[in-house]
Amino acid sequence: MADVNITVLGAGVVGLTAALVLSQHANFKVTIVAKHMPGDYDIEYASPWAGANCLPVGKPGTILQRLERDTWPELNRICKHVVEAGIHYQDTVIYNRAKDAKSVTGEWLNELVKQDPWFKDILPNFRTLPSSELPPGIDSATAFTSVCINTPVYLSWLVGQCAKNGVILKRGIAAHVADAAVLHHTGNPADIVINCTGLSAGKLGGVMDPTVYPGRGQIVVVRNDPGVMSTISGTDDGEDEATYIMQRALGGGTILGGCLQSNSYDPFPDPNLANRIMRRCIDLCPALVSSPSTTSSTSPPDISRLSIIRHAVGLRPMRKAGPRVEAEKISGVWVVHCYGHGGYGYQSSWGSAREVEGLVEGVLGRVERAKL
Ligand code: FAD
């Protein structure tokens, strides 16, 4: 089979996973070109800031639901068999307040908080909590097993897997998506460019997708152990504020979140919001401040008992219609788009990569037929 040159533009979780899947084809010569790489922390680079866990939010029949459904088996496999990838299982509880259903976070989490969601047969140990187990103010709750990913470890692991398969990683900035074709490591132009530029797809030449926008997320990373991973449908502090808690694998700390602030590019943590996030997380999970290893037993059960590693902000690459995964010829170059993964890029990464692979095979078939 003839060699096929592919440039993947972007080294976030979406680009790295796509490159890894493509590199499993012996005749695909894959170059990753990116402005930011794992190890960088930048407001234009979403992947390092994510929690990250797998809490499906795609509504039935949407592309997001399909991508999430097709990602879980691989996350589960890696979690079970590849300890160095930085993923571990977490007991998970999702709390729902009926009054949040129409709020910004309520809309985001509508599917997740259902008592009968589509993923109940996919994520292990799914059950609905009896009303006797519900805390005050909670209308319903579910529990299941999911995963939490130590994102710096996992992104580095993906880089290593790519390198092992012969993928070449290069720094570069493309002003136009078609320019990425000439950045292929062989010196010959790429046959196909995979556009995994996340939020930057809104300003990348040849793409300029006007429906892409930031969903600002602010988090506090702490040393405290919550015991379980938990999320609630909303808060009383503002409808774009959220409360979620997850502990990363391999000592990566516990992420306290958060918010979903549309169209805000502000890269600086807001100290007042940080205080609200910490207060709400302790209310949701008092166990956070009862562990003797990270707290002083003499201090009261308030935010002073959180041992803070850092405050941080990331921008989720939102897109109005959800992720875009499709092929298009731009300025004479075949491009497979894969961007717009909002707050669900990890939990939809493997499904996205498999769809990219299918689209690449489809493009190659069209090119071959055109030669006949
Ligand atoms: P990015 O990680 O932003 O990567 C984009 C890449 O493209 C970068 O390498 C960048 O340098 C490159 N690039 C862009 N333009 C150019 C150019 N012109 N030339 C060269 N390179 C370019 N998801 C989950 O699944 N679970 C979670 O629990 C979760 N929690 C989150 C919490 C927070 C606070 C945030 C901010 C996000 C969270 N997410 C979560 C969402 C997840 O982080 C994103 O969906 C995901 O990181 C998007 O990955 P990406 O590869 O598309 O984009």
Coordinates of C-alpha atoms in Angstrom, one line a residue, residues 232-367:
I232 CA -24.6 18.6 41.4
S233 CA -27.0 20.0 38.8
G234 CA -26.6 23.7 39.9
T235 CA -25.9 26.2 42.6
D236 CA -27.6 29.1 44.3
D237 CA -24.7 31.4 43.5
G238 CA -25.5 32.0 39.8
E239 CA -26.8 29.9 37.0
D240 CA -23.4 29.6 35.3
E241 CA -21.6 28.4 38.4
A242 CA -21.1 24.7 39.0
T243 CA -20.0 22.3 41.7
Y244 CA -18.0 19.2 41.0
I245 CA -15.3 17.2 42.7
M246 CA -12.9 14.6 41.3
Q247 CA -9.6 13.2 42.4
R248 CA -7.0 12.6 39.7
A249 CA -5.1 9.3 39.5
L250 CA -1.5 8.9 40.6
G251 CA -1.4 11.7 43.1
G252 CA -2.6 14.3 40.7
G253 CA -4.6 16.1 43.3
T254 CA -8.3 16.8 43.6
I255 CA -10.1 19.2 41.2
L256 CA -12.8 21.4 42.7
G257 CA -15.0 23.2 40.1
G258 CA -16.3 25.2 38.7
C259 CA -18.3 27.3 36.3
L260 CA -19.4 27.4 32.6
Q261 CA -19.1 31.1 31.6
S262 CA -19.9 31.5 27.9
N263 CA -17.8 33.9 25.8
S264 CA -15.5 34.8 28.6
Y265 CA -11.8 34.7 27.7
D266 CA -10.6 35.9 31.1
P267 CA -7.5 33.8 32.0
F268 CA -7.2 34.9 35.6
P269 CA -8.8 33.1 38.5
D270 CA -11.4 35.2 40.3
P271 CA -10.7 34.9 44.0
N272 CA -14.4 35.4 45.0
L273 CA -15.5 32.7 42.6
A274 CA -12.7 30.5 44.0
N275 CA -14.1 31.0 47.5
R276 CA -17.6 30.1 46.4
I277 CA -16.3 27.0 44.6
M278 CA -14.4 25.8 47.7
R279 CA -17.4 26.5 50.0
R280 CA -19.8 24.7 47.8
C281 CA -17.5 21.7 47.4
I282 CA -17.2 21.3 51.2
D283 CA -21.0 21.6 51.5
L284 CA -21.5 18.9 48.9
C285 CA -18.7 16.7 50.2
P286 CA -17.8 17.3 53.9
A287 CA -15.4 14.4 53.8
L288 CA -13.0 16.7 51.8
V289 CA -12.0 18.4 55.0
S290 CA -12.2 15.5 57.4
S291 CA -9.1 13.6 56.2
P292 CA -6.3 14.0 58.8
S293 CA -3.5 13.7 56.1
T294 CA -4.1 17.1 54.6
T295 CA -5.9 19.1 57.3
S296 CA -5.3 20.3 60.7
S297 CA -7.8 18.7 63.1
T298 CA -8.0 21.9 65.2
S299 CA -9.3 24.2 62.4
P300 CA -13.0 24.4 61.7
P301 CA -14.5 22.5 58.8
D302 CA -14.3 25.4 56.3
I303 CA -12.1 26.3 53.4
S304 CA -9.1 26.9 55.6
R305 CA -8.9 23.1 55.9
L306 CA -8.4 22.8 52.1
S307 CA -4.7 22.4 51.2
I308 CA -4.5 24.3 47.9
I309 CA -2.1 23.3 45.2
R310 CA -3.1 26.0 42.7
H311 CA -6.0 28.0 41.2
A312 CA -6.5 27.7 37.5
V313 CA -8.7 28.7 34.5
G314 CA -9.3 26.9 31.2
L315 CA -11.5 27.6 28.2
R316 CA -13.7 24.8 27.0
P317 CA -13.8 24.8 23.1
M318 CA -17.6 25.0 22.9
R319 CA -19.5 24.8 19.5
K320 CA -23.2 25.5 19.2
A321 CA -24.1 22.3 17.4
G322 CA -21.5 20.1 19.3
P323 CA -18.3 18.6 18.0
R324 CA -17.6 18.9 14.3
V325 CA -16.2 15.7 12.8
E326 CA -16.4 15.9 9.0
A327 CA -14.3 16.1 5.8
E328 CA -14.0 19.1 3.6
K329 CA -11.7 20.2 0.7
I330 CA -10.2 23.6 1.5
S331 CA -7.9 25.4 -0.9
G332 CA -7.2 22.1 -2.7
V333 CA -6.3 20.3 0.5
W334 CA -8.5 17.5 2.1
V335 CA -9.2 18.4 5.7
V336 CA -10.9 16.3 8.3
H337 CA -12.2 18.5 11.0
C338 CA -12.3 17.3 14.6
Y339 CA -13.0 20.2 17.0
G340 CA -15.6 21.8 19.2
H341 CA -15.5 19.2 22.1
G342 CA -16.6 21.7 24.8
G343 CA -16.4 20.2 28.3
Y344 CA -16.3 16.6 27.0
G345 CA -13.1 16.2 25.0
Y346 CA -11.6 13.4 27.0
Q347 CA -14.9 11.4 27.3
S348 CA -15.4 11.7 23.6
S349 CA -11.8 11.4 22.4
W350 CA -11.6 7.8 21.3
G351 CA -15.0 7.9 19.5
S352 CA -13.8 11.0 17.7
A353 CA -10.5 9.5 16.7
R354 CA -12.3 6.4 15.2
E355 CA -14.6 8.7 13.2
V356 CA -11.6 10.6 12.0
E357 CA -10.0 7.3 10.9
G358 CA -13.2 6.4 9.0
L359 CA -13.3 9.8 7.3
V360 CA -9.6 9.6 6.3
E361 CA -10.4 6.2 4.7
G362 CA -13.4 7.7 2.9
V363 CA -11.2 10.6 1.5
L364 CA -8.6 8.1 0.3
G365 CA -11.2 6.1 -1.4
R366 CA -12.6 9.2 -3.2
V367 CA -9.0 10.2 -4.2

